[in-house]
Structure formats: C-alpha cells, structure tokens
C-alpha cells in the first residue's frame, strides 16, 4: 500500500495531537505545517526527523490530504486551497466561521470530487456512541430535555467567542443523539474579561421533531472543569461525564411522576428512586478513531461519517446564535407602568 502523505496545518495545542495520532498510523507520512517556525522546531524535537513547512502552499504538491488545525478564522482559506488542488481535507471544528464560507467549502469539495470531513471528535467517542445506544433503546423513556456543561478556566481565543469555540461539541453531540438539527436557538452570552468576545454563554436549542429542548452552558471563566451531558427521560436519566475514567456514562433509575392531587396543598409530583448503573464501555481515543476514519475514507473513497455537510449544519446553528445576540433581540418592552 502506498503511504498517504498528510499535511497537518497548525502545530498548536490540538494540531500537535493530530500529528501524534497520525504519526502512529501505518502507511501515513505526516508533514507538519505551521506559520510559526518555533512550533516547527518543537515538532521536530518531539517527533524526530519529521518533514516541516511554514506554509501549505510550499508543500501542497507533495501532499495527498490535509488536516486543518489552525484557528477557526483560517479554516476556510486553508481548506479552500487544499480542496481546489483536489486534496482530501479534514477540518477541525467549527468547519468555518460563516455559513457562506462553509457552503462554499462543501460545494468546492463536491465539484472537485474531494473528501471533506469535519472534526466533530465527540461523534467518534465510544461513550457518546453508548449514550446514543441508550437513548435509541428507549430505556430512558420519552426524552424530556438535554442539558450540557462545558466549563473550565478555558483557552481564550482571538478569533471567536466561547460559543463558536466550545458549543460545536455540544451541538454535534445533541443533534447526533437526537438524529435531528435544531430549528431555533435562544442565547445569553457575555464578555467578562478581554476586549471582544463573550466568555460565558447559555444556549437553548429547540428540536422540533422530538419536541425536545437542549440547554448548553459553555464557559472559559469557571473554576471547575466540567464536561457533562445529561439526558433526562420520562423513565430514567443518563449522565455522560467525559472526565470520568471508568464511569463515563451512568444511568439513573430515578424520576418524578405528575399527580393530580385533590388537595391543592399536596405536592404535584411523586418521586421514584432506584439503581444507578454504569455500562461497560470499551474506550478508544476519539481523535485516533476519527483520524483513522479520515485516512480510511481517503483510501476507500467512501463518504466519512461527519462530511462537510454535517459541519455546515453545525455552522448554521452557530451563526443563528450570532443573530440571537444582536442588540435589541429579546428586549422586554415595558408598558410604562413602572415609576
Ligand atoms: N476537536 C477538539 O476537541 C478540539 C480541541 C481543541 C481545539 N480544536 C480546534 O483545533 C483548531 C486549533 O486550535 P488550537 O487550540 O490548537 O490553536 P492554537 O492557537 O494552539 O494553535 C494554532 C496553530 O496554528 C498556527 N497557524 C495559524 N494560522 C496558520 C496558517 N495560516 N498556516 C499555518 N499555521 C497557522 C499557529 O501558528 C499555531 O501554532 C481550532 O480550530 C480549534 O477549534 C479542536
């Protein structure tokens, strides 16, 4: 088998992980591309005699495929360069920073017949697969709502707010669990530190077919690291805690049932309490699963599980949160009665 030559653009926090996992795959030759030469020195320190370049244009002819792991604002231009040359491209989340750019990338991939995949890492996460299996099995009963929290003293970004940085994960997880995209978002977001971008945000997404709301809390400014997805069903509830080593998913056999008491002072619900079960999950590093799938998609020509269109769907939701944040949206008109 001839080796696939994969260029990883951006050897920062996340790109360095792509280089590590791709370097470990059989018949893959990695070229590290970063505009900052000190990052290339670091790549060679860690990986030995790996080939490096300071710009994608300098080595495009020597590549079969490209992984774009530069900051979000650079995704569209880098991916367009690679797709235009007919290379397969894996773009980190979010696919692009505007719907127009994401649409153009999907269209370019189609016309060039090139593979375009988006790095929605959690859709390659065995714990998320398990959670979907539980939701699909009906064990939780009808889904009432989903709540997610992605909090930390986070990595403040220069070119996007906390929603575009972190919420792609939650939008991708929830829409994957429910097999549908939301038709409406409501947003609260605020900047507390820095000059430009909101660092704490709350989203509500409406999933019309299931009649489910999902609530997403993302923050770069929180003392506690939290990576949690809670699915509340009529019968049971499930919690996916990405920070747990051996109990990533727990199913809680608890709930409340509505009552219609005669006595107006009686509590309107009764409570159920039962076991907490944590199913066994054969864990594998999601980034390794994802990048292996990308290389397989290149070799076989098969459509990846998270194609460009999936990235575009998520970008549409992210863009709707920008609209929801426009000045005046959600303003409560006072009737002039308050003195
Ligand atoms: N899937 C995940 O779980 C996950 C996690 C973290 C980050 N990410 C994504 O990975 C991407 C990178 O994030 P990061 O935190 O590693 O950023 P980073 O700032 O740590 O690294 C970005 C690197 O890209 C380089 N770069 C910027 N523009 C370039 C260009 N035009 N050509 C070549 N190099 C360029 C910079 O010099 C830097 O070294 C982002 O899109 C982010 O959303 C994904």
PDB file of C-alpha atoms in Angstrom, residues 63-247:
ATOM      1  CA  UNK A  63       0.510  16.007  -0.159  1.00  0.00           C
ATOM      2  CA  UNK A  64      -2.434  13.650  -0.631  1.00  0.00           C
ATOM      3  CA  UNK A  65      -4.521  15.151   2.171  1.00  0.00           C
ATOM      4  CA  UNK A  66      -4.620  17.992   4.667  1.00  0.00           C
ATOM      5  CA  UNK A  67      -5.770  18.312   8.280  1.00  0.00           C
ATOM      6  CA  UNK A  68      -6.658  21.915   9.109  1.00  0.00           C
ATOM      7  CA  UNK A  69      -5.926  22.542  12.803  1.00  0.00           C
ATOM      8  CA  UNK A  70      -5.245  26.276  12.624  1.00  0.00           C
ATOM      9  CA  UNK A  71      -7.565  28.752  14.447  1.00  0.00           C
ATOM     10  CA  UNK A  72     -11.189  28.828  13.152  1.00  0.00           C
ATOM     11  CA  UNK A  73     -10.796  32.104  11.231  1.00  0.00           C
ATOM     12  CA  UNK A  74      -8.162  30.427   8.999  1.00  0.00           C
ATOM     13  CA  UNK A  75     -10.140  27.235   8.269  1.00  0.00           C
ATOM     14  CA  UNK A  76     -11.964  28.356   5.117  1.00  0.00           C
ATOM     15  CA  UNK A  77      -8.934  29.779   3.305  1.00  0.00           C
ATOM     16  CA  UNK A  78      -6.690  26.780   4.108  1.00  0.00           C
ATOM     17  CA  UNK A  79      -9.353  24.198   3.248  1.00  0.00           C
ATOM     18  CA  UNK A  80     -10.196  26.018   0.004  1.00  0.00           C
ATOM     19  CA  UNK A  81      -6.544  25.945  -1.073  1.00  0.00           C
ATOM     20  CA  UNK A  82      -6.360  22.206  -0.404  1.00  0.00           C
ATOM     21  CA  UNK A  83      -9.757  21.298  -1.906  1.00  0.00           C
ATOM     22  CA  UNK A  84      -9.051  23.373  -5.004  1.00  0.00           C
ATOM     23  CA  UNK A  85      -5.981  21.198  -5.563  1.00  0.00           C
ATOM     24  CA  UNK A  86      -8.181  18.091  -5.205  1.00  0.00           C
ATOM     25  CA  UNK A  87      -6.794  17.044  -1.801  1.00  0.00           C
ATOM     26  CA  UNK A  88      -8.896  15.303   0.847  1.00  0.00           C
ATOM     27  CA  UNK A  89      -9.398  17.642   3.797  1.00  0.00           C
ATOM     28  CA  UNK A  90     -10.253  17.151   7.463  1.00  0.00           C
ATOM     29  CA  UNK A  91     -11.161  20.493   9.056  1.00  0.00           C
ATOM     30  CA  UNK A  92     -11.284  20.949  12.810  1.00  0.00           C
ATOM     31  CA  UNK A  93     -14.493  22.232  14.364  1.00  0.00           C
ATOM     32  CA  UNK A  94     -16.069  24.641  13.575  1.00  0.00           C
ATOM     33  CA  UNK A  95     -15.890  23.938   9.837  1.00  0.00           C
ATOM     34  CA  UNK A  96     -15.831  27.698   9.126  1.00  0.00           C
ATOM     35  CA  UNK A  97     -16.745  30.962  10.807  1.00  0.00           C
ATOM     36  CA  UNK A  98     -19.612  31.830   8.431  1.00  0.00           C
ATOM     37  CA  UNK A  99     -22.382  29.938   6.668  1.00  0.00           C
ATOM     38  CA  UNK A 100     -21.264  31.390   3.301  1.00  0.00           C
ATOM     39  CA  UNK A 101     -17.712  30.026   3.757  1.00  0.00           C
ATOM     40  CA  UNK A 102     -18.961  26.620   4.916  1.00  0.00           C
ATOM     41  CA  UNK A 103     -21.365  26.372   1.960  1.00  0.00           C
ATOM     42  CA  UNK A 104     -18.591  27.309  -0.478  1.00  0.00           C
ATOM     43  CA  UNK A 105     -16.288  24.628   1.001  1.00  0.00           C
ATOM     44  CA  UNK A 106     -18.974  21.936   0.687  1.00  0.00           C
ATOM     45  CA  UNK A 107     -19.684  22.987  -2.902  1.00  0.00           C
ATOM     46  CA  UNK A 108     -15.968  23.061  -3.799  1.00  0.00           C
ATOM     47  CA  UNK A 109     -15.465  19.552  -2.370  1.00  0.00           C
ATOM     48  CA  UNK A 110     -18.421  18.349  -4.456  1.00  0.00           C
ATOM     49  CA  UNK A 111     -17.172  19.864  -7.721  1.00  0.00           C
ATOM     50  CA  UNK A 112     -13.593  18.644  -7.166  1.00  0.00           C
ATOM     51  CA  UNK A 113     -14.785  15.196  -6.055  1.00  0.00           C
ATOM     52  CA  UNK A 114     -12.611  15.597  -2.940  1.00  0.00           C
ATOM     53  CA  UNK A 115     -13.284  14.252   0.550  1.00  0.00           C
ATOM     54  CA  UNK A 116     -14.274  16.992   3.014  1.00  0.00           C
ATOM     55  CA  UNK A 117     -14.677  15.858   6.617  1.00  0.00           C
ATOM     56  CA  UNK A 118     -15.247  17.885   9.790  1.00  0.00           C
ATOM     57  CA  UNK A 119     -13.523  17.020  13.068  1.00  0.00           C
ATOM     58  CA  UNK A 120     -16.554  16.563  15.320  1.00  0.00           C
ATOM     59  CA  UNK A 121     -14.439  14.475  17.689  1.00  0.00           C
ATOM     60  CA  UNK A 122     -17.291  13.512  20.013  1.00  0.00           C
ATOM     61  CA  UNK A 123     -19.059  11.667  17.196  1.00  0.00           C
ATOM     62  CA  UNK A 124     -16.047   9.313  17.288  1.00  0.00           C
ATOM     63  CA  UNK A 125     -16.236   8.876  21.063  1.00  0.00           C
ATOM     64  CA  UNK A 126     -17.307   5.406  22.315  1.00  0.00           C
ATOM     65  CA  UNK A 127     -19.010   6.976  25.380  1.00  0.00           C
ATOM     66  CA  UNK A 128     -21.183   9.128  23.090  1.00  0.00           C
ATOM     67  CA  UNK A 129     -21.976   6.029  20.995  1.00  0.00           C
ATOM     68  CA  UNK A 130     -23.060   4.274  24.209  1.00  0.00           C
ATOM     69  CA  UNK A 131     -25.231   7.229  25.224  1.00  0.00           C
ATOM     70  CA  UNK A 132     -26.902   7.167  21.789  1.00  0.00           C
ATOM     71  CA  UNK A 133     -27.472   3.416  22.104  1.00  0.00           C
ATOM     72  CA  UNK A 134     -29.195   4.047  25.464  1.00  0.00           C
ATOM     73  CA  UNK A 135     -31.358   6.878  24.057  1.00  0.00           C
ATOM     74  CA  UNK A 136     -32.291   4.816  20.963  1.00  0.00           C
ATOM     75  CA  UNK A 137     -33.145   1.725  23.046  1.00  0.00           C
ATOM     76  CA  UNK A 138     -35.993   3.610  24.728  1.00  0.00           C
ATOM     77  CA  UNK A 139     -34.654   2.713  28.196  1.00  0.00           C
ATOM     78  CA  UNK A 140     -34.911   6.343  29.326  1.00  0.00           C
ATOM     79  CA  UNK A 141     -38.476   6.670  28.019  1.00  0.00           C
ATOM     80  CA  UNK A 142     -39.501   9.771  26.107  1.00  0.00           C
ATOM     81  CA  UNK A 143     -36.701  12.363  26.248  1.00  0.00           C
ATOM     82  CA  UNK A 144     -37.843  15.440  28.188  1.00  0.00           C
ATOM     83  CA  UNK A 145     -34.735  17.590  27.804  1.00  0.00           C
ATOM     84  CA  UNK A 146     -30.940  17.515  27.460  1.00  0.00           C
ATOM     85  CA  UNK A 147     -28.500  19.648  29.423  1.00  0.00           C
ATOM     86  CA  UNK A 148     -24.802  20.083  28.679  1.00  0.00           C
ATOM     87  CA  UNK A 149     -21.994  21.900  30.505  1.00  0.00           C
ATOM     88  CA  UNK A 150     -18.511  22.554  29.098  1.00  0.00           C
ATOM     89  CA  UNK A 151     -16.762  24.766  31.620  1.00  0.00           C
ATOM     90  CA  UNK A 152     -13.176  25.475  32.582  1.00  0.00           C
ATOM     91  CA  UNK A 153     -10.639  28.200  33.066  1.00  0.00           C
ATOM     92  CA  UNK A 154     -10.522  27.859  29.303  1.00  0.00           C
ATOM     93  CA  UNK A 155      -8.259  28.742  26.390  1.00  0.00           C
ATOM     94  CA  UNK A 156      -9.483  32.249  25.408  1.00  0.00           C
ATOM     95  CA  UNK A 157      -9.490  32.557  21.602  1.00  0.00           C
ATOM     96  CA  UNK A 158      -8.612  35.582  19.469  1.00  0.00           C
ATOM     97  CA  UNK A 159     -10.932  34.989  16.559  1.00  0.00           C
ATOM     98  CA  UNK A 160     -14.190  33.670  18.021  1.00  0.00           C
ATOM     99  CA  UNK A 161     -16.373  33.742  21.121  1.00  0.00           C
ATOM    100  CA  UNK A 162     -16.862  30.879  23.571  1.00  0.00           C
ATOM    101  CA  UNK A 163     -19.937  29.649  21.651  1.00  0.00           C
ATOM    102  CA  UNK A 164     -18.046  29.148  18.364  1.00  0.00           C
ATOM    103  CA  UNK A 165     -15.114  27.613  20.287  1.00  0.00           C
ATOM    104  CA  UNK A 166     -16.864  25.136  22.596  1.00  0.00           C
ATOM    105  CA  UNK A 167     -20.528  24.760  21.611  1.00  0.00           C
ATOM    106  CA  UNK A 168     -19.771  22.956  18.283  1.00  0.00           C
ATOM    107  CA  UNK A 169     -19.103  19.927  20.501  1.00  0.00           C
ATOM    108  CA  UNK A 170     -22.464  20.176  22.266  1.00  0.00           C
ATOM    109  CA  UNK A 171     -24.441  20.951  19.094  1.00  0.00           C
ATOM    110  CA  UNK A 172     -22.783  17.968  17.424  1.00  0.00           C
ATOM    111  CA  UNK A 173     -23.373  15.620  20.389  1.00  0.00           C
ATOM    112  CA  UNK A 174     -27.016  16.573  20.957  1.00  0.00           C
ATOM    113  CA  UNK A 175     -28.006  16.534  17.276  1.00  0.00           C
ATOM    114  CA  UNK A 176     -26.227  13.181  16.912  1.00  0.00           C
ATOM    115  CA  UNK A 177     -28.149  11.772  19.903  1.00  0.00           C
ATOM    116  CA  UNK A 178     -31.498  13.050  18.610  1.00  0.00           C
ATOM    117  CA  UNK A 179     -30.895  12.465  14.875  1.00  0.00           C
ATOM    118  CA  UNK A 180     -32.087  15.948  14.042  1.00  0.00           C
ATOM    119  CA  UNK A 181     -30.907  19.553  13.871  1.00  0.00           C
ATOM    120  CA  UNK A 182     -32.486  22.324  15.951  1.00  0.00           C
ATOM    121  CA  UNK A 183     -34.820  24.794  14.233  1.00  0.00           C
ATOM    122  CA  UNK A 184     -34.395  27.590  16.774  1.00  0.00           C
ATOM    123  CA  UNK A 185     -31.846  28.907  19.265  1.00  0.00           C
ATOM    124  CA  UNK A 186     -32.038  31.372  22.119  1.00  0.00           C
ATOM    125  CA  UNK A 187     -28.815  32.706  23.592  1.00  0.00           C
ATOM    126  CA  UNK A 188     -27.457  34.627  26.511  1.00  0.00           C
ATOM    127  CA  UNK A 189     -23.756  35.468  26.286  1.00  0.00           C
ATOM    128  CA  UNK A 190     -21.460  37.966  27.894  1.00  0.00           C
ATOM    129  CA  UNK A 191     -17.804  39.048  27.905  1.00  0.00           C
ATOM    130  CA  UNK A 192     -16.382  39.423  31.399  1.00  0.00           C
ATOM    131  CA  UNK A 193     -12.646  39.545  30.605  1.00  0.00           C
ATOM    132  CA  UNK A 194     -10.826  40.780  27.498  1.00  0.00           C
ATOM    133  CA  UNK A 195     -11.958  43.256  24.873  1.00  0.00           C
ATOM    134  CA  UNK A 196     -14.011  41.458  22.313  1.00  0.00           C
ATOM    135  CA  UNK A 197     -15.522  38.006  22.660  1.00  0.00           C
ATOM    136  CA  UNK A 198     -18.123  36.614  25.066  1.00  0.00           C
ATOM    137  CA  UNK A 199     -16.511  34.167  27.516  1.00  0.00           C
ATOM    138  CA  UNK A 200     -19.656  32.754  29.178  1.00  0.00           C
ATOM    139  CA  UNK A 201     -22.797  31.676  27.316  1.00  0.00           C
ATOM    140  CA  UNK A 202     -26.040  29.769  27.704  1.00  0.00           C
ATOM    141  CA  UNK A 203     -27.929  28.407  24.685  1.00  0.00           C
ATOM    142  CA  UNK A 204     -31.324  26.835  24.304  1.00  0.00           C
ATOM    143  CA  UNK A 205     -31.927  24.795  21.175  1.00  0.00           C
ATOM    144  CA  UNK A 206     -35.322  23.544  20.061  1.00  0.00           C
ATOM    145  CA  UNK A 207     -35.540  20.138  18.366  1.00  0.00           C
ATOM    146  CA  UNK A 208     -38.982  20.191  16.740  1.00  0.00           C
ATOM    147  CA  UNK A 209     -39.495  16.555  15.680  1.00  0.00           C
ATOM    148  CA  UNK A 210     -38.834  15.151  19.155  1.00  0.00           C
ATOM    149  CA  UNK A 211     -40.236  18.188  20.945  1.00  0.00           C
ATOM    150  CA  UNK A 212     -37.021  18.345  22.989  1.00  0.00           C
ATOM    151  CA  UNK A 213     -35.151  21.381  24.283  1.00  0.00           C
ATOM    152  CA  UNK A 214     -31.400  21.226  24.872  1.00  0.00           C
ATOM    153  CA  UNK A 215     -29.679  23.673  27.194  1.00  0.00           C
ATOM    154  CA  UNK A 216     -25.967  24.300  26.642  1.00  0.00           C
ATOM    155  CA  UNK A 217     -23.697  26.113  29.095  1.00  0.00           C
ATOM    156  CA  UNK A 218     -20.196  26.958  27.813  1.00  0.00           C
ATOM    157  CA  UNK A 219     -17.582  28.960  29.677  1.00  0.00           C
ATOM    158  CA  UNK A 220     -13.906  29.946  29.575  1.00  0.00           C
ATOM    159  CA  UNK A 221     -14.290  31.518  33.001  1.00  0.00           C
ATOM    160  CA  UNK A 222     -15.195  28.896  35.542  1.00  0.00           C
ATOM    161  CA  UNK A 223     -13.118  27.479  38.423  1.00  0.00           C
ATOM    162  CA  UNK A 224     -14.340  23.920  37.861  1.00  0.00           C
ATOM    163  CA  UNK A 225     -13.605  21.794  34.824  1.00  0.00           C
ATOM    164  CA  UNK A 226     -16.903  20.233  33.709  1.00  0.00           C
ATOM    165  CA  UNK A 227     -17.595  18.150  30.591  1.00  0.00           C
ATOM    166  CA  UNK A 228     -21.092  16.776  31.091  1.00  0.00           C
ATOM    167  CA  UNK A 229     -24.131  15.783  29.054  1.00  0.00           C
ATOM    168  CA  UNK A 230     -27.351  14.932  30.924  1.00  0.00           C
ATOM    169  CA  UNK A 231     -30.258  13.281  29.140  1.00  0.00           C
ATOM    170  CA  UNK A 232     -33.474  13.433  31.157  1.00  0.00           C
ATOM    171  CA  UNK A 233     -36.091  10.907  30.139  1.00  0.00           C
ATOM    172  CA  UNK A 234     -39.598  10.253  31.434  1.00  0.00           C
ATOM    173  CA  UNK A 235     -38.482   6.920  32.940  1.00  0.00           C
ATOM    174  CA  UNK A 236     -34.722   7.251  33.598  1.00  0.00           C
ATOM    175  CA  UNK A 237     -31.890   9.756  33.266  1.00  0.00           C
ATOM    176  CA  UNK A 238     -28.390   9.306  31.856  1.00  0.00           C
ATOM    177  CA  UNK A 239     -25.261  11.335  32.515  1.00  0.00           C
ATOM    178  CA  UNK A 240     -22.132  11.299  30.347  1.00  0.00           C
ATOM    179  CA  UNK A 241     -19.166  12.701  32.258  1.00  0.00           C
ATOM    180  CA  UNK A 242     -16.191  12.938  29.928  1.00  0.00           C
ATOM    181  CA  UNK A 243     -13.817  13.497  32.872  1.00  0.00           C
ATOM    182  CA  UNK A 244     -14.580  10.143  34.484  1.00  0.00           C
ATOM    183  CA  UNK A 245     -12.024   7.378  33.857  1.00  0.00           C
ATOM    184  CA  UNK A 246     -14.192   4.325  34.309  1.00  0.00           C
ATOM    185  CA  UNK A 247     -17.806   5.513  34.695  1.00  0.00           C
TER     186      UNK A 247
END
